[in-house]
PDB file of C-alpha atoms in Angstrom:
ATOM      1  CA  TYR Q   1      84.776 130.080 128.082  1.00 76.00           C
ATOM      2  CA  VAL Q   2      87.060 132.712 129.560  1.00 78.00           C
ATOM      3  CA  ARG Q   3      88.682 130.248 131.959  1.00 86.00           C
ATOM      4  CA  ALA Q   4      89.146 127.744 129.154  1.00 86.00           C
ATOM      5  CA  GLY Q   5      90.859 130.403 127.055  1.00 81.00           C
ATOM      6  CA  ARG Q   6      88.141 130.280 124.405  1.00 79.00           C
ATOM      7  CA  LEU Q   7      86.876 133.793 125.064  1.00 76.00           C
ATOM      8  CA  GLN Q   8      88.780 137.017 125.496  1.00 75.00           C
ATOM      9  CA  ILE Q   9      87.025 140.131 126.645  1.00 76.00           C
ATOM     10  CA  TYR Q  10      88.540 143.489 125.834  1.00 73.00           C
ATOM     11  CA  GLU Q  11      87.216 146.548 127.597  1.00 76.00           C
ATOM     12  CA  GLY Q  12      88.612 149.891 126.606  1.00 76.00           C
ATOM     13  CA  ASP Q  13      89.027 152.274 123.722  1.00 79.00           C
ATOM     14  CA  ALA Q  14      88.057 150.313 120.622  1.00 75.00           C
ATOM     15  CA  PHE Q  15      89.734 152.814 118.291  1.00 73.00           C
ATOM     16  CA  ASP Q  16      93.085 152.225 119.964  1.00 77.00           C
ATOM     17  CA  HIS Q  17      92.759 148.484 120.361  1.00 71.00           C
ATOM     18  CA  LEU Q  18      91.473 147.729 116.869  1.00 71.00           C
ATOM     19  CA  SER Q  19      94.012 150.048 115.255  1.00 69.00           C
ATOM     20  CA  PHE Q  20      96.982 148.124 116.600  1.00 61.00           C
ATOM     21  CA  SER Q  21      95.603 144.616 116.983  1.00 66.00           C
ATOM     22  CA  ALA Q  22      96.916 141.958 114.623  1.00 69.00           C
ATOM     23  CA  ILE Q  23      94.526 139.406 116.102  1.00 74.00           C
ATOM     24  CA  GLY Q  24      91.706 138.174 113.912  1.00 86.00           C
ATOM     25  CA  TYR Q  25      88.520 137.880 115.945  1.00 88.00           C
ATOM     26  CA  ASP Q  26      85.678 135.407 115.466  1.00 92.00           C
ATOM     27  CA  VAL Q  27      83.223 137.826 117.097  1.00 92.00           C
ATOM     28  CA  VAL Q  28      83.235 141.551 117.775  1.00 91.00           C
ATOM     29  CA  ALA Q  29      80.398 142.780 120.005  1.00 91.00           C
ATOM     30  CA  SER Q  30      79.174 146.223 120.959  1.00 92.00           C
ATOM     31  CA  ALA Q  31      76.517 147.142 123.502  1.00 92.00           C
ATOM     32  CA  TRP Q  32      74.966 150.598 123.791  1.00 92.00           C
ATOM     33  CA  THR Q  33      78.053 152.309 122.422  1.00 92.00           C
ATOM     34  CA  LEU Q  34      77.901 153.104 118.714  1.00 95.00           C
ATOM     35  CA  HIS Q  35      74.978 155.552 118.944  1.00 95.00           C
ATOM     36  CA  ASN Q  36      77.282 157.848 120.933  1.00 94.00           C
ATOM     37  CA  PHE Q  37      79.583 158.452 117.950  1.00 95.00           C
ATOM     38  CA  PRO Q  38      78.958 160.875 115.089  1.00 96.00           C
ATOM     39  CA  ARG Q  39      78.197 158.916 111.925  1.00 97.00           C
ATOM     40  CA  ASN Q  40      81.659 159.399 110.342  1.00 97.00           C
ATOM     41  CA  ASP Q  41      83.465 158.268 113.505  1.00 95.00           C
ATOM     42  CA  ARG Q  42      81.004 155.398 113.904  1.00 96.00           C
ATOM     43  CA  ASN Q  43      81.738 154.244 110.367  1.00 97.00           C
ATOM     44  CA  ASN Q  44      85.495 154.481 110.977  1.00 94.00           C
ATOM     45  CA  LEU Q  45      85.085 152.296 114.044  1.00 94.00           C
ATOM     46  CA  LEU Q  46      82.859 149.847 112.162  1.00 96.00           C
ATOM     47  CA  ALA Q  47      85.487 149.617 109.404  1.00 95.00           C
ATOM     48  CA  LYS Q  48      88.089 148.744 112.051  1.00 92.00           C
ATOM     49  CA  MET Q  49      85.726 146.146 113.498  1.00 93.00           C
ATOM     50  CA  HIS Q  50      85.190 144.660 110.037  1.00 95.00           C
ATOM     51  CA  ASP Q  51      88.934 144.578 109.357  1.00 92.00           C
ATOM     52  CA  SER Q  52      89.593 142.870 112.698  1.00 90.00           C
ATOM     53  CA  LEU Q  53      87.199 139.987 111.996  1.00 94.00           C
ATOM     54  CA  VAL Q  54      88.350 136.723 110.463  1.00 94.00           C
ATOM     55  CA  PRO Q  55      86.496 135.652 107.295  1.00 96.00           C
ATOM     56  CA  GLY Q  56      83.086 134.444 108.421  1.00 97.00           C
ATOM     57  CA  GLY Q  57      83.455 136.470 111.644  1.00 96.00           C
ATOM     58  CA  LEU Q  58      80.381 137.863 113.353  1.00 98.00           C
ATOM     59  CA  PHE Q  59      79.631 141.451 114.373  1.00 97.00           C
ATOM     60  CA  ILE Q  60      76.847 141.670 116.946  1.00 97.00           C
ATOM     61  CA  MET Q  61      75.430 144.798 118.464  1.00 96.00           C
ATOM     62  CA  MET Q  62      72.660 145.801 120.850  1.00 95.00           C
ATOM     63  CA  ASP Q  63      72.001 149.498 120.637  1.00 95.00           C
ATOM     64  CA  LYS Q  64      69.592 152.358 120.240  1.00 93.00           C
ATOM     65  CA  VAL Q  65      68.605 152.323 116.572  1.00 92.00           C
ATOM     66  CA  LEU Q  66      66.086 154.885 115.393  1.00 92.00           C
ATOM     67  CA  SER Q  67      63.314 154.418 112.894  1.00 88.00           C
ATOM     68  CA  TYR Q  68      63.621 155.847 109.404  1.00 86.00           C
ATOM     69  CA  ASN Q  69      60.045 157.088 109.919  1.00 90.00           C
ATOM     70  CA  PRO Q  70      60.113 160.609 111.462  1.00 92.00           C
ATOM     71  CA  ALA Q  71      56.757 160.156 113.238  1.00 93.00           C
ATOM     72  CA  ILE Q  72      57.904 156.940 114.907  1.00 91.00           C
ATOM     73  CA  GLU Q  73      61.265 158.501 115.759  1.00 92.00           C
ATOM     74  CA  LYS Q  74      59.484 161.428 117.437  1.00 94.00           C
ATOM     75  CA  GLU Q  75      57.264 159.029 119.384  1.00 92.00           C
ATOM     76  CA  SER Q  76      60.272 157.025 120.554  1.00 92.00           C
ATOM     77  CA  LEU Q  77      61.976 160.181 121.826  1.00 95.00           C
ATOM     78  CA  GLN Q  78      58.862 161.205 123.748  1.00 95.00           C
ATOM     79  CA  LYS Q  79      58.587 157.734 125.314  1.00 93.00           C
ATOM     80  CA  ALA Q  80      62.239 157.851 126.314  1.00 93.00           C
ATOM     81  CA  ILE Q  81      61.853 161.253 127.958  1.00 96.00           C
ATOM     82  CA  VAL Q  82      58.739 160.144 129.846  1.00 96.00           C
ATOM     83  CA  SER Q  83      60.558 157.022 131.079  1.00 94.00           C
ATOM     84  CA  TYR Q  84      63.008 159.247 132.985  1.00 96.00           C
ATOM     85  CA  ASP Q  85      60.311 161.410 134.570  1.00 97.00           C
ATOM     86  CA  PHE Q  86      60.723 159.613 137.918  1.00 97.00           C
ATOM     87  CA  LEU Q  87      64.122 161.304 138.270  1.00 97.00           C
ATOM     88  CA  ARG Q  88      62.402 164.662 138.282  1.00 95.00           C
ATOM     89  CA  THR Q  89      59.232 163.808 140.206  1.00 96.00           C
ATOM     90  CA  LYS Q  90      60.232 161.096 142.711  1.00 97.00           C
ATOM     91  CA  GLU Q  91      63.986 161.395 143.086  1.00 96.00           C
ATOM     92  CA  ASN Q  92      64.193 165.193 142.825  1.00 97.00           C
ATOM     93  CA  ARG Q  93      67.239 164.806 140.563  1.00 97.00           C
ATOM     94  CA  ILE Q  94      66.414 167.486 138.043  1.00 97.00           C
ATOM     95  CA  ASP Q  95      70.106 167.815 137.154  1.00 97.00           C
ATOM     96  CA  VAL Q  96      70.330 164.141 136.168  1.00 97.00           C
ATOM     97  CA  TYR Q  97      66.975 164.295 134.365  1.00 98.00           C
ATOM     98  CA  ASP Q  98      68.090 167.356 132.376  1.00 98.00           C
ATOM     99  CA  ALA Q  99      71.395 165.703 131.399  1.00 98.00           C
ATOM    100  CA  ILE Q 100      69.707 162.496 130.270  1.00 97.00           C
ATOM    101  CA  VAL Q 101      67.034 164.347 128.296  1.00 98.00           C
ATOM    102  CA  ALA Q 102      69.720 166.452 126.596  1.00 98.00           C
ATOM    103  CA  HIS Q 103      71.582 163.241 125.672  1.00 97.00           C
ATOM    104  CA  GLU Q 104      68.393 161.629 124.363  1.00 96.00           C
ATOM    105  CA  ARG Q 105      67.654 164.669 122.201  1.00 97.00           C
ATOM    106  CA  GLU Q 106      71.217 164.659 120.868  1.00 96.00           C
ATOM    107  CA  ASP Q 107      70.874 160.961 119.998  1.00 95.00           C
ATOM    108  CA  HIS Q 108      67.982 161.872 117.716  1.00 95.00           C
ATOM    109  CA  GLN Q 109      69.895 164.557 115.810  1.00 95.00           C
ATOM    110  CA  ASP Q 110      72.540 164.365 113.141  1.00 95.00           C
ATOM    111  CA  PRO Q 111      75.362 163.481 113.213  1.00 96.00           C
ATOM    112  CA  TYR Q 112      74.602 161.119 116.153  1.00 96.00           C
ATOM    113  CA  ALA Q 113      71.305 159.644 115.019  1.00 95.00           C
ATOM    114  CA  LEU Q 114      71.757 155.960 114.269  1.00 95.00           C
ATOM    115  CA  ARG Q 115      68.844 155.331 111.903  1.00 94.00           C
ATOM    116  CA  GLU Q 116      67.956 151.832 110.806  1.00 93.00           C
ATOM    117  CA  ASN Q 117      68.013 152.320 107.031  1.00 93.00           C
ATOM    118  CA  GLU Q 118      71.219 154.406 107.021  1.00 96.00           C
ATOM    119  CA  PHE Q 119      72.946 151.991 109.383  1.00 97.00           C
ATOM    120  CA  VAL Q 120      72.176 148.939 107.246  1.00 96.00           C
ATOM    121  CA  GLU Q 121      73.409 150.814 104.169  1.00 97.00           C
ATOM    122  CA  ASP Q 122      76.603 151.834 105.997  1.00 98.00           C
ATOM    123  CA  LEU Q 123      77.265 148.240 107.104  1.00 98.00           C
ATOM    124  CA  HIS Q 124      76.910 147.005 103.518  1.00 98.00           C
ATOM    125  CA  GLN Q 125      79.182 149.749 102.185  1.00 98.00           C
ATOM    126  CA  LEU Q 126      81.805 148.796 104.777  1.00 98.00           C
ATOM    127  CA  GLY Q 127      81.788 145.224 103.501  1.00 98.00           C
ATOM    128  CA  PHE Q 128      79.505 143.488 105.984  1.00 98.00           C
ATOM    129  CA  LYS Q 129      77.187 140.805 104.599  1.00 98.00           C
ATOM    130  CA  LYS Q 130      74.150 138.965 105.934  1.00 97.00           C
ATOM    131  CA  VAL Q 131      73.029 141.994 107.936  1.00 97.00           C
ATOM    132  CA  THR Q 132      70.045 141.263 110.156  1.00 96.00           C
ATOM    133  CA  ILE Q 133      68.165 143.547 112.498  1.00 92.00           C
ATOM    134  CA  SER Q 134      65.739 142.274 115.073  1.00 91.00           C
ATOM    135  CA  ARG Q 135      63.652 144.043 117.635  1.00 83.00           C
ATOM    136  CA  PRO Q 136      63.177 142.532 121.078  1.00 79.00           C
ATOM    137  CA  HIS Q 137      59.790 144.316 121.098  1.00 78.00           C
ATOM    138  CA  PRO Q 138      58.427 143.748 117.556  1.00 74.00           C
ATOM    139  CA  LEU Q 139      54.908 144.941 118.359  1.00 74.00           C
ATOM    140  CA  ASP Q 140      56.073 148.423 119.353  1.00 80.00           C
ATOM    141  CA  PRO Q 141      57.610 150.230 116.357  1.00 75.00           C
ATOM    142  CA  SER Q 142      58.705 153.121 118.595  1.00 77.00           C
ATOM    143  CA  GLN Q 143      60.954 150.806 120.633  1.00 82.00           C
ATOM    144  CA  ARG Q 144      64.582 151.712 119.924  1.00 87.00           C
ATOM    145  CA  ASP Q 145      66.337 148.586 121.196  1.00 88.00           C
ATOM    146  CA  PHE Q 146      67.725 146.619 118.274  1.00 92.00           C
ATOM    147  CA  ILE Q 147      69.959 143.612 117.919  1.00 94.00           C
ATOM    148  CA  VAL Q 148      72.092 143.807 114.776  1.00 96.00           C
ATOM    149  CA  THR Q 149      74.221 141.016 113.371  1.00 98.00           C
ATOM    150  CA  ALA Q 150      76.459 141.040 110.313  1.00 98.00           C
ATOM    151  CA  ARG Q 151      79.209 138.875 108.914  1.00 98.00           C
ATOM    152  CA  LYS Q 152      82.534 139.443 107.255  1.00 97.00           C
ATOM    153  CA  MET Q 153      82.623 137.123 104.269  1.00 95.00           C
TER     154      MET Q 153
END
């Protein structure tokens, strides 16, 4: 698709690119990025994404989305921390382990927490329609990996 000119990939600062781009996109995708923004900044970026889509355009995202249930959110954080334990025990990289754990904890606190119910509400308020959320691991409610799609109508 890239060689045929049917797909363009932009890698860089989305705030800058979407602010000055006059191009209408059929698809805007984000992978493991939006959870790193405070909610207000995230919503500003999502508004720019929405504005940059052509009517009928698709927003698709794979990211860390937290449960609206505090008990499940706590369990997901504990599982995440345990998954990095090898850095401390086998790799002797306590510095890396500590940095990752600090990031994981920050991801679960406001204003960074990207919670499912709030995120869907934000997408609707920004004008997105047909919002769907799917879990690659539907049998594990503590799993944080979500695929989100939404359309600009």
